[in-house]
XYZ file of C-alpha atoms in Angstrom:
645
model
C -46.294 67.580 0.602
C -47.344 64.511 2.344
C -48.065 61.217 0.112
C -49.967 58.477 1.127
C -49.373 55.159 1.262
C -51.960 52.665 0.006
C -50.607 49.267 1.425
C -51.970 47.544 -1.563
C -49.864 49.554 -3.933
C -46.359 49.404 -1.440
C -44.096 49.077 -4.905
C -45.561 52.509 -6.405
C -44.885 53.588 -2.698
C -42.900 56.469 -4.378
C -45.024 57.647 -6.735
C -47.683 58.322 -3.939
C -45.428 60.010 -1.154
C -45.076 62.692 -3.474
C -48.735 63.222 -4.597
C -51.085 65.315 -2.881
C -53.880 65.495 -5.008
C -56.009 66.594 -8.110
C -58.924 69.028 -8.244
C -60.919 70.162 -11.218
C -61.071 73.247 -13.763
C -63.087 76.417 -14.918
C -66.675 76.939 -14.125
C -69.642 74.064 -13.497
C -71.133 71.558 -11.284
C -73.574 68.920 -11.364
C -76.925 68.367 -9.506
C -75.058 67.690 -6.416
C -75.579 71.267 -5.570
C -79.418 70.719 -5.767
C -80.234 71.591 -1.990
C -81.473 68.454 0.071
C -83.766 68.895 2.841
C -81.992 67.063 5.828
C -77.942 66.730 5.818
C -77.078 64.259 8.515
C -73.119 65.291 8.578
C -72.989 68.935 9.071
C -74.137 68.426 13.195
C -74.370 65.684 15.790
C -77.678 65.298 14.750
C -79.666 65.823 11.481
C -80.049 69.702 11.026
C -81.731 71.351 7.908
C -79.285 71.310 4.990
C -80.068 75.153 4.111
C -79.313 76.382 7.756
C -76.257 73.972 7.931
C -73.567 77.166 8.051
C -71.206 75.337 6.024
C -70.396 74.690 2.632
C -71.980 71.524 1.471
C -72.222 69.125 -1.482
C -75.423 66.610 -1.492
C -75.210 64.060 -4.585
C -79.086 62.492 -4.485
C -80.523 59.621 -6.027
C -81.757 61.051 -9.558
C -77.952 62.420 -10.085
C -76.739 58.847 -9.222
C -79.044 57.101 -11.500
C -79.417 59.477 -14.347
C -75.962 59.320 -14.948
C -74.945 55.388 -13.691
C -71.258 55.992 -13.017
C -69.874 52.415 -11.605
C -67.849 54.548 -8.671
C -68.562 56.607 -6.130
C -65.456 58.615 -6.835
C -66.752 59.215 -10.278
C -69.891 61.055 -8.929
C -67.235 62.935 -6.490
C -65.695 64.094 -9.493
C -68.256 66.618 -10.021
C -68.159 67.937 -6.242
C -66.541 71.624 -6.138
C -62.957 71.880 -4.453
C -62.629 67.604 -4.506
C -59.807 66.349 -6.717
C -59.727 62.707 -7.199
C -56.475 61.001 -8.858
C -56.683 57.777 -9.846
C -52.822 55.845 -10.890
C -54.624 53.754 -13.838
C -57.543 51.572 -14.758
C -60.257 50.188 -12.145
C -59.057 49.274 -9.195
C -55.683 51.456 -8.963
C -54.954 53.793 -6.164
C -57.709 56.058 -6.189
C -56.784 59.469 -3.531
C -59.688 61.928 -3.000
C -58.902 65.564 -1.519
C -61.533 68.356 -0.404
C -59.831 71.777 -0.491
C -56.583 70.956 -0.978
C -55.670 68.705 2.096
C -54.209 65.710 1.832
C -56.276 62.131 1.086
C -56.099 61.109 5.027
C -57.208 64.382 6.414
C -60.473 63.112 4.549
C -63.185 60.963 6.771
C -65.728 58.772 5.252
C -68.932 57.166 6.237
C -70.928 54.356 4.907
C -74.316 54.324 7.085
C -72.587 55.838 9.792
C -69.434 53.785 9.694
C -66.128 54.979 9.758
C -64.230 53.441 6.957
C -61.142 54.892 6.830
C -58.612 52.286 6.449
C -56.221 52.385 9.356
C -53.724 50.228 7.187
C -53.653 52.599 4.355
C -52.159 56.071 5.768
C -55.826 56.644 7.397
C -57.320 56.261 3.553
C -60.926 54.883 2.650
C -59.530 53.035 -0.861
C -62.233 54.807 -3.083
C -61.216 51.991 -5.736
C -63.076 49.614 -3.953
C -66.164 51.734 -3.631
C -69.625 50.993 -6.012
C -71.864 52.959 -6.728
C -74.994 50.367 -6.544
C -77.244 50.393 -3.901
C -76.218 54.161 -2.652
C -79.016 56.546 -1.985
C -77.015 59.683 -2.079
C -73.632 60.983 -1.434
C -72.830 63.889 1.637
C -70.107 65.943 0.716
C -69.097 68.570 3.841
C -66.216 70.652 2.946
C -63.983 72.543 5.804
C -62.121 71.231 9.263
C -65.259 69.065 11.036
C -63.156 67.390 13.793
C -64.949 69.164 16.277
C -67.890 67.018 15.516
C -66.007 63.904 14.313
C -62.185 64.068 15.229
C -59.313 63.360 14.169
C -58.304 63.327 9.730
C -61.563 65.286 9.570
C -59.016 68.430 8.350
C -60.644 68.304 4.672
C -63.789 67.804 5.108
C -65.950 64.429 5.432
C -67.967 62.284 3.075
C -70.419 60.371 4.288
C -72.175 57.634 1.980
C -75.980 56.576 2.790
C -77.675 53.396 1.233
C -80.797 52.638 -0.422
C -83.573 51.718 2.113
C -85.912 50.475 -1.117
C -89.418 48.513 -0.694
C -89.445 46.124 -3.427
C -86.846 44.861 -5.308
C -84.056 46.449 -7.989
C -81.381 45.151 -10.217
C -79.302 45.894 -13.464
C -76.846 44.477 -15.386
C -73.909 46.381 -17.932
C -70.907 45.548 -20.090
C -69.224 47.363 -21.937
C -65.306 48.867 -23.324
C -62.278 47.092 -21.746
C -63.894 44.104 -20.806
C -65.906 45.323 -18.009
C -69.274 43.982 -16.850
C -71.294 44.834 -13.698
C -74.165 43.804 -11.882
C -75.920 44.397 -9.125
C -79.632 43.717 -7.487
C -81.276 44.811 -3.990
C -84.098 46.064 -2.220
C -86.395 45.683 1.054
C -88.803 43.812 2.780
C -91.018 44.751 5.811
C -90.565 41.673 8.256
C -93.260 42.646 10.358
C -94.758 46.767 11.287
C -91.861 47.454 13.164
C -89.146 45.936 11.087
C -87.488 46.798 7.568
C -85.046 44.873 6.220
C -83.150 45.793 3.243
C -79.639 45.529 1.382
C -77.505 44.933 -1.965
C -75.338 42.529 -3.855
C -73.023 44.026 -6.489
C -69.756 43.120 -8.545
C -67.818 44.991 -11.081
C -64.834 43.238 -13.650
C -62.787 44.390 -15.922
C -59.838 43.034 -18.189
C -58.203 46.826 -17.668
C -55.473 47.562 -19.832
C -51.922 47.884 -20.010
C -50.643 50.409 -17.916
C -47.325 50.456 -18.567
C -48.105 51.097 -22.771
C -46.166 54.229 -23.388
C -48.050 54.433 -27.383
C -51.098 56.273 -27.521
C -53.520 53.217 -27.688
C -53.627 51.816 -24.111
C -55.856 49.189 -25.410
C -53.135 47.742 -27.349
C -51.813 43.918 -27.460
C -48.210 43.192 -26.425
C -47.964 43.758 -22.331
C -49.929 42.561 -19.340
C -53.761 44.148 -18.928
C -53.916 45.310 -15.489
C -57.481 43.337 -14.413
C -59.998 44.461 -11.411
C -62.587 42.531 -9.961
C -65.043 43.435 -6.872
C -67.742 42.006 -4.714
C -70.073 44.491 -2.455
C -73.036 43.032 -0.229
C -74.193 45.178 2.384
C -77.967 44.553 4.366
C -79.326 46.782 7.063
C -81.804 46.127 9.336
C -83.749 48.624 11.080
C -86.653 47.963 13.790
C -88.567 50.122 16.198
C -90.123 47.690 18.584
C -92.014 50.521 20.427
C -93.129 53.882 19.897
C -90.194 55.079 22.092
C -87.303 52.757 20.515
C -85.563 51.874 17.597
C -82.598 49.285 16.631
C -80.483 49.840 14.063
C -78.126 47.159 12.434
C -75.423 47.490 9.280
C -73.622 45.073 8.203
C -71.276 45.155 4.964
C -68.510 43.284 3.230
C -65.983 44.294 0.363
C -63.461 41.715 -1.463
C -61.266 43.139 -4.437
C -58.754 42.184 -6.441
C -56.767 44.304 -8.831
C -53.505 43.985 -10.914
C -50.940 46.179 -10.903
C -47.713 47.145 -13.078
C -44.403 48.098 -11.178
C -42.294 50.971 -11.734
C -38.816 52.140 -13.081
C -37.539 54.453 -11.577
C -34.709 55.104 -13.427
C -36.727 55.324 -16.598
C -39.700 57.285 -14.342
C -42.622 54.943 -16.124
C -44.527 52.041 -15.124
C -43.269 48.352 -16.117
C -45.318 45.232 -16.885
C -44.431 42.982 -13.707
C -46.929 40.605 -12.329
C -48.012 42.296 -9.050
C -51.768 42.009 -7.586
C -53.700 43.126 -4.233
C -56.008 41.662 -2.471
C -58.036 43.890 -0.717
C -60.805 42.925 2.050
C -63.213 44.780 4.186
C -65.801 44.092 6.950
C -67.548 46.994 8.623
C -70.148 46.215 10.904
C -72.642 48.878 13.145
C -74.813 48.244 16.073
C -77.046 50.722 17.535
C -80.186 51.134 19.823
C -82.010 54.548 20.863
C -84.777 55.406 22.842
C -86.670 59.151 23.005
C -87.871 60.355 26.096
C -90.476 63.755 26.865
C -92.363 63.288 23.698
C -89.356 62.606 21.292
C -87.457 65.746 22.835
C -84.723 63.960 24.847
C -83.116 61.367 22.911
C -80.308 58.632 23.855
C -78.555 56.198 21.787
C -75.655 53.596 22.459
C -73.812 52.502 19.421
C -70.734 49.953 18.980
C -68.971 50.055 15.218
C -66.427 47.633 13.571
C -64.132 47.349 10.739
C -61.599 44.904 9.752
C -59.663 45.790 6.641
C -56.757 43.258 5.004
C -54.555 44.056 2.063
C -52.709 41.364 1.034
C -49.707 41.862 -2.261
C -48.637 39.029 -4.240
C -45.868 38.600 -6.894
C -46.938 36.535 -9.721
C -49.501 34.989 -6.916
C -47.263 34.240 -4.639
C -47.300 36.071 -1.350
C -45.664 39.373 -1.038
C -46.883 41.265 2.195
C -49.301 42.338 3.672
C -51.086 44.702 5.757
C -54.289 44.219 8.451
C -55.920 47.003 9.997
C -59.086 47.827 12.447
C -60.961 50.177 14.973
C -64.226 49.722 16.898
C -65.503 52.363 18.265
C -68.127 52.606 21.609
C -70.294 55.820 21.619
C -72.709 57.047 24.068
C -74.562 60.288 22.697
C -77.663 62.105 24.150
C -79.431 65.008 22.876
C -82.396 67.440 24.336
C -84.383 69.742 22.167
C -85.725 72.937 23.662
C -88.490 74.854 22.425
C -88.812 78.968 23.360
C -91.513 80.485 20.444
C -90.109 80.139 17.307
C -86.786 79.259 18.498
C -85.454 75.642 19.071
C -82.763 74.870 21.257
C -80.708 71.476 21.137
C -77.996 70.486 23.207
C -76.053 67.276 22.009
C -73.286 65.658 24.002
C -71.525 62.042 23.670
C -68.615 60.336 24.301
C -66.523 57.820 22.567
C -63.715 55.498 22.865
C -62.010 54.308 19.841
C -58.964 51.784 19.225
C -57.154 51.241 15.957
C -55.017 48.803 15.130
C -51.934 48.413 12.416
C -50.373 45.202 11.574
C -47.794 44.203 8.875
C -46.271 41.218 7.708
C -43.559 40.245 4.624
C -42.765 37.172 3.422
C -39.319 37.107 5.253
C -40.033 36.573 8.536
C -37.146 38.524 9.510
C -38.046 41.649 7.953
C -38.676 44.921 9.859
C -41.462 45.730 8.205
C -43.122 42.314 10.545
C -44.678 44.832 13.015
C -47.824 44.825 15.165
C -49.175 48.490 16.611
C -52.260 50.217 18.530
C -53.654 53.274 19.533
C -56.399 54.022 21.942
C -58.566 57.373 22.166
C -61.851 58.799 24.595
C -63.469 61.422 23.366
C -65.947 63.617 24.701
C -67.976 65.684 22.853
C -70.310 69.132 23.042
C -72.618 70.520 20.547
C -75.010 73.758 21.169
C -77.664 74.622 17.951
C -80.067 77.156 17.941
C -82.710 77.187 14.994
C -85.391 79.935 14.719
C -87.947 79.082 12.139
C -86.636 78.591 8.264
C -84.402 81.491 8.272
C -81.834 81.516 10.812
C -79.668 78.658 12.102
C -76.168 78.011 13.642
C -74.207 76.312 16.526
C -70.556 75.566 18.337
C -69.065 72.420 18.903
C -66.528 71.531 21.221
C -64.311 68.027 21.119
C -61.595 66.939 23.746
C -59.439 63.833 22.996
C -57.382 62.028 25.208
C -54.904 59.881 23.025
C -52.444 57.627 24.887
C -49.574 58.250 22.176
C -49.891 62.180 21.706
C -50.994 64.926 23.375
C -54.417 65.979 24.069
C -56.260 67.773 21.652
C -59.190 70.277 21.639
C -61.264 71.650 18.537
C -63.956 73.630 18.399
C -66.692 74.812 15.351
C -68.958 77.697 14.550
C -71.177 77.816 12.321
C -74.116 80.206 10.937
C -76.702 80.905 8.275
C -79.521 83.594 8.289
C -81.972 83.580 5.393
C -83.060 87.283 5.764
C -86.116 87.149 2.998
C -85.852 87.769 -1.016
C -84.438 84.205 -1.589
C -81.222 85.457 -0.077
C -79.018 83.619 2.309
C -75.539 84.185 4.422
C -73.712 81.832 6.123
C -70.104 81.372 7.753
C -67.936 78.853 9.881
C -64.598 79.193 11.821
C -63.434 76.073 12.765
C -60.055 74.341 13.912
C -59.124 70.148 12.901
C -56.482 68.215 14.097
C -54.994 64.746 11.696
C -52.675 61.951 14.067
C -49.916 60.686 12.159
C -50.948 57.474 10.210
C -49.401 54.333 11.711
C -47.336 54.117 8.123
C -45.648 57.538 8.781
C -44.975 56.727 12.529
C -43.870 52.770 12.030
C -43.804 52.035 8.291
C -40.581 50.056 7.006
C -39.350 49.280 3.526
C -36.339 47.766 3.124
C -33.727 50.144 1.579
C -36.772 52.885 0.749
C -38.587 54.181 3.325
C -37.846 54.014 7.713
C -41.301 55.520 9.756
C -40.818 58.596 12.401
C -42.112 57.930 15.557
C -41.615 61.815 17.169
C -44.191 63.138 14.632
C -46.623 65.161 16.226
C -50.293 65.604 15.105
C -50.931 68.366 11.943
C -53.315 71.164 13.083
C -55.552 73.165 10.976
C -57.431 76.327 11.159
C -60.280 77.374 8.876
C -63.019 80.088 8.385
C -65.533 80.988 5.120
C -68.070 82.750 4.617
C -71.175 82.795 1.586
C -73.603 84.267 0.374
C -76.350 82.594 -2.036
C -79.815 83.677 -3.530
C -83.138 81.408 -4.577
C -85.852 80.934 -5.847
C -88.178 77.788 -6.787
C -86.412 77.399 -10.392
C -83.274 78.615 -9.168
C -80.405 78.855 -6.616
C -76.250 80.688 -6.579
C -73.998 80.127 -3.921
C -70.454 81.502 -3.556
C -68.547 80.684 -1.015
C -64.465 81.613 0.116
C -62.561 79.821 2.490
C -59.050 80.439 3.977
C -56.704 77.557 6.165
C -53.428 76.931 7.781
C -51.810 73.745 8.599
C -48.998 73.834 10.799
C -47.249 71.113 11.534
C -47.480 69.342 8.167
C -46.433 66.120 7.549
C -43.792 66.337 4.504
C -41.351 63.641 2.507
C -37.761 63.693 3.207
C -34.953 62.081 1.481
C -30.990 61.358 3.056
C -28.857 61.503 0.115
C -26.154 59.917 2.568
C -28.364 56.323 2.623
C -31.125 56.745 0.187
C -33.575 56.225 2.429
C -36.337 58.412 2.193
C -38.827 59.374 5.702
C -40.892 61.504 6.846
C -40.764 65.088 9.378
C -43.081 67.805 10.535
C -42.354 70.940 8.355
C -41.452 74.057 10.497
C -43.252 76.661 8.451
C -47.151 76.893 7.795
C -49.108 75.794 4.653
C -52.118 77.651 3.315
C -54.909 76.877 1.207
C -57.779 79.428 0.369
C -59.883 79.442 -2.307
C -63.455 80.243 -4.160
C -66.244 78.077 -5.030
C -69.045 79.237 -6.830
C -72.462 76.550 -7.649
C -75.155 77.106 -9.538
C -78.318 75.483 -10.027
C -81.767 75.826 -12.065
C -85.155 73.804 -13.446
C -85.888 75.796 -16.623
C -88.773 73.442 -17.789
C -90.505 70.169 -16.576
C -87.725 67.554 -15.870
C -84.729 68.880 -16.817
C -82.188 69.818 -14.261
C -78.560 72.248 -14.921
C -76.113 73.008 -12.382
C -72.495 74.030 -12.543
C -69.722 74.916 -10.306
C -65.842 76.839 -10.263
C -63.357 76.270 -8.030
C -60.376 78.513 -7.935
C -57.123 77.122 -5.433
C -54.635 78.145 -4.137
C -52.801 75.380 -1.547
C -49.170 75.933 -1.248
C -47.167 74.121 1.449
C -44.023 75.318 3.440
C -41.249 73.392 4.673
C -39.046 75.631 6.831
C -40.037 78.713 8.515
C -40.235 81.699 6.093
C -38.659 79.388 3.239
C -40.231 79.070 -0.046
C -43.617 77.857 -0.525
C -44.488 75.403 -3.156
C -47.276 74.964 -4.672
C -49.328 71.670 -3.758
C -48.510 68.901 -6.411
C -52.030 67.390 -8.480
C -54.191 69.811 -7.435
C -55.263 72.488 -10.542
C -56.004 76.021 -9.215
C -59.379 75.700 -11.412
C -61.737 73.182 -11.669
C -65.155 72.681 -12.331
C -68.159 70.644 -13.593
C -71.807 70.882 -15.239
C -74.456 68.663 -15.405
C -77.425 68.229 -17.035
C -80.455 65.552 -16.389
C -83.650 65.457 -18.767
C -86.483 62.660 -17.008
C -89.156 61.766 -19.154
C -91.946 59.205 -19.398
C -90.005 57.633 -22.496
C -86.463 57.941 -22.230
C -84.260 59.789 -19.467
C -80.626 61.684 -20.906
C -78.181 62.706 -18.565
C -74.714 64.653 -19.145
C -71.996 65.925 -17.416
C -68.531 67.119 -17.312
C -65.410 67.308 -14.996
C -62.921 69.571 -16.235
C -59.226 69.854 -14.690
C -56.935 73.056 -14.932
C -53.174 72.426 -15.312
C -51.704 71.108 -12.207
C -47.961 70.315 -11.509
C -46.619 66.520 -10.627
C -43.154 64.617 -9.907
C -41.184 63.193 -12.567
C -39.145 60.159 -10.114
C -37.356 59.612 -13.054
C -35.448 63.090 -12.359
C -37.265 64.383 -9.709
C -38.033 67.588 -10.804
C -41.766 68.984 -11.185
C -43.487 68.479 -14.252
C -46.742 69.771 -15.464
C -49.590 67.712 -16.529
C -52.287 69.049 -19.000
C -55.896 70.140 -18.526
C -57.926 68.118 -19.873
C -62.417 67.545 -19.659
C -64.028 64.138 -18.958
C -67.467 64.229 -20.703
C -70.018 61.568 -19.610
C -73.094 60.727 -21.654
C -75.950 58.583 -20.525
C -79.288 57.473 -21.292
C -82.089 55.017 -20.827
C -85.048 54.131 -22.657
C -88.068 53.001 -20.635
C -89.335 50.175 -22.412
C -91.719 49.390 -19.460
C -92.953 51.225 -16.593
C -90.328 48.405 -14.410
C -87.381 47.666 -17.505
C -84.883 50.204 -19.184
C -82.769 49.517 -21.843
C -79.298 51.937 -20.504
C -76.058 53.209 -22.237
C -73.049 55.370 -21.420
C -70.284 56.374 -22.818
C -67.609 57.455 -20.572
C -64.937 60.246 -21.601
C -66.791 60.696 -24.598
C -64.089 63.505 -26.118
C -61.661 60.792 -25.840
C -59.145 62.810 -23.613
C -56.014 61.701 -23.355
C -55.199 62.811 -20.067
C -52.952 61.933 -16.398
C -54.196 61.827 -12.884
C -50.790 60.919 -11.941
C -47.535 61.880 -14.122
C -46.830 58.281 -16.647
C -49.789 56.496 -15.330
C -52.210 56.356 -18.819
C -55.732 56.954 -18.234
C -58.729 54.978 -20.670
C -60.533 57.028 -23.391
C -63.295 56.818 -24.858
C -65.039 53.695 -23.542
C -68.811 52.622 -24.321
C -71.124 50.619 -22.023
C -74.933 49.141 -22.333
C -77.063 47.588 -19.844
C -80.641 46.730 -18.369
C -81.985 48.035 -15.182
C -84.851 46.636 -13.741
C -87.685 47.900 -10.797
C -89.728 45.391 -9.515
């Protein structure tokens, strides 16, 4: 049961070493499932989303504005086998699992960019993520570091922008206080050269966490407050017919309130304590295609920066800074023989992180300074043969100079053999480094890092089977891992200080997922997915396994979308078995409740370019927990303008 650490949140530091996750309940998806014709996550190199092999989620555009969520975890919500738990209002800890892993065996991508958070336990804070100005949403579920190393254990997520001519914009407030805006779009410089990008920013006046009454929104204790400010451009150019410059550029500031925590009592308390978190991920890249498009090469340099700074009513607290850049050479060569197509893909990269730390007393251990460095070399076969049969290995090497060198591999395959039916499987192996918190972290009379942890190593295979048509499509899929060498919370009675170790015994997580999707009539689209899990974890050889904390062994969602020339209605719902937690308070497990989060949305086209929106978010006013004494909102209603131009 490994926690993670969000270096924002160090005081609920506690709280989150014990959590592991959330997932979803009985049967139902959402029109993620509808199949997209490209995925750009599932290989090297964009491969045909119904041949990918393994099981995938794609969120599109008409999902993300029929419903106008303000988060991209919302959306992820409604992903089968991802649990997202979120430790209050906007802008609190936000942890999102695929299959059961932990929230740093997860890797994300904005346009390519790895934004994993080296300074949060390997985290991308999902608080901090808007929804405006994203195009759609990649959701790959399994072990991928084979194709994109190390955390990759759960799966990855990779995020993709809008790339709009024109210009876009809307504006909403609503429950709580909150208020968003956001505006964007494109402009062709020249007939080579698009430029386009976003501006958004979200508020909110929260509420007051620590409330133990049944009305959150009640007057007497601090509101826990969120504020954020996106802006991302991208510029993309292809200066001959043979090669093309890409350049991303985005920026993320954040600031949310936060309440402490007793933990003699085991509930939040009102205190005064606020994050600032920061962001700056930057991409550079340049290709060039050789023999008629069929060989292709492309250099490509990536940055982030990421600071989290804590204050105490504002004055300075701590703080933690972290950053990689990463150097990548990949080349690829497509062979044609008939109806088959061969590709061979191979690149190499060289990556550094960083990790630093400082507290307000200079003299603090916790005042710390760390790197890591890592090559990489990478090898990808794929063989397509027309629409019906598709598949491919992967092989990655990594030389790390603070662990030993790793290998993982992938296959994958899908065969479409005629009828609208369709089989596909993937064995594949993933490897997750120790976060720089679990080797170096410090706290003060809480928490001392282990520096002889070793890397946690995965193994995974599924296999599906699905069936189509034009109107509709069914896709089950079961999956079965082991993690050895898991990283796990431990806890000296002697000196109360708690750590962390490798457990000697093996974890396992298997599981079902089942989606559904159909177009009964003109404009209206259904879909619906189960999960069933099962993710225990072991801490001793042949001891007792326990069953993964936050993370319900069903879950499930359904959505529906109506578009129409007047009005568009949208609806969906995330619904979360029973799932067990930790009571600090006593330490003992607890169970928290199942509970459904209903989402209702609309807009009214009063113009072919202006809509008149709503929402109304948790609309059976649940009163539910993510995370055991942290209160979540209900029912909140919000009303806006959106505008095409």
């Amino acid at each position: 049961m490994r926690p993670s650490f969000a270096a924002a949140l160090c005081r609920h530091w506690l709280v989150a070493r014990a959590t592991k996750g959330r997932n979803l309940f009985t049967l139902l998806l959402v029109a993620a499932t509808i199949p997209a014709a490209i995925t750009v996550t599932a290989s090297r190199e964009p491969v045909p989303a119904a041949l990918a092999g393994t099981a995938l989620t794609i969120i599109d555009r008409p999902t993300i504005t029929a419903l106008s969520l303000p988060l991209v975890k919302d959306y992820l919500t409604l992903s089968p086998s991802v649990s997202v738990s979120q430790s209050g209002p906007l802008g609190a800890q936000t942890q999102v699992r695929i299959r059961g892993a932990e929230a740093n065996h997860t890797l994300t991508f904005i346009d390519g960019i790895d934004v994993t958070d080296p300074a949060s336990s390997g985290e991308f804070r999902y608080e901090t993520l808007l929804a405006a100005g994203v195009e759609r949403i990649e959701v790959l579920r399994g072990p991928q570091s084979a194709l994109w190393g190390s955390q990759a254990l759960g799966g990855v997520i990779t995020i993709t922008t809008r790339d709009d001519s024109g210009v876009y914009g809307e504006a909403e407030g609503g429950s709580l206080g909150t208020f968003r805006a956001g505006a964007g779009g494109g402009v062709a410089l020249n007939s080579s050269t698009q430029l386009s990008g976003s501006v958004s920013a979200l508020t909110s006046q929260g509420y007051d966490i620590a409330n133990t009454g049944k009305n959150i929104e009640a007057t007497g204790g601090d509101k826990d407050g969120y504020g954020n400010i996106t802006a991302h451009v991208k510029l993309r150019s292809a200066p001959t017919a043979t090669t093309d410059v890409l350049l991303v550029a985005r920026y993320t500031t954040s600031n949310s309130q936060f309440d402490g925590f007793d933990y003699d009592a085991g509930v939040p308390q009102d205190e005064a304590f606020a994050t600032r978190s920061k962001q700056l991920a930057l991409r550079a890249e340049a290709g060039i295609a050789l023999l008629d498009g069929r060989w292709t090469q492309r250099v490509s340099g990536f940055f982030t920066d990421t600071t989290n700074s804590n204050r105490t009513a504002g004055a300075f607290t701590n703080r933690s800074d972290g950053g990689r850049y990463t150097l990548r050479y990949q080349t690829s060569l497509t062979i044609d023989t008939g109806s088959a197509r061969h590709r061979v893909t191979a690149a190499l990269e060289h990556d550094r992180e960083r990790f630093d730390s400082a507290d307000a007393d200079t003299l603090a251990f916790s005042n710390q300074s760390r790197s890591r460095l890592q090559t990489s070399v990478v090898g990808e076969y794929r063989l397509d043969i027309g629409d019906w049969l598709g598949g491919g290995v992967a092989v990655r090497h990594d030389w790390n100079n603070r662990f030993a060198d790793t290998t993982t591999v992938r296959a994958t395959a899908a065969v479409r053999p005629g009828a609208g039916f369709a089989l596909h499987g993937a064995y594949a192996t993933g490897v997750a480094d120790p976060t720089f918190f679990d080797l170096f972290g410090f706290f003060p009379g809480f928490f001392v890092g282990n520096p002889n942890l070793s890397p946690e190593r995965s193994r995974n295979w599924e296999v599906g089977a699905g069936w189509s048509n034009a109107a509709l499509g069914l896709d089950v899929t079961w999956y079965d891992a082991t993690l050895d060498n898991e990283i796990v919370s431990t806890f000296d009675s002697k000196t109360f200080l708690s750590g962390v170790a490798n457990a000697s015994g093996r974890s396992r997580r298997k599981g079902l997922e089942v989606t559904a999707s159909t177009t009964p009539v003109t404009g209206l689209r259904l879909a619906a997915s189960y999960a069933l899990l099962d993710a225990n974890e072991q801490r001793v050889a042949a001891g007792l396994a326990l069953r993964e904390v936050r993370r319900p062994r069903h879950s499930g969602s359904l959505t529906a979308a109506y578009t129409g020339k007047a009005f568009d209605l949208a609806a969906s719902a995330a619904i979360s078995g029973a799932r067990d937690d930790i009571d600090f308070a006593r330490f003992v497990r607890v169970r928290l409740a199942p509970y459904t989060l209903v989402t209702l949305s609309g807009a009214w086209h009063v113009t072919p370019k202006l809509d008149l929106t709503g929402r109304i978010e948790n609309a059976l006013d649940s009163r539910y927990q993510d995370v055991f004494a942290y209160h979540t909102p209900g029912l909140t209603a919000h009303a806006g303008v959106r505008v095409r131009l």
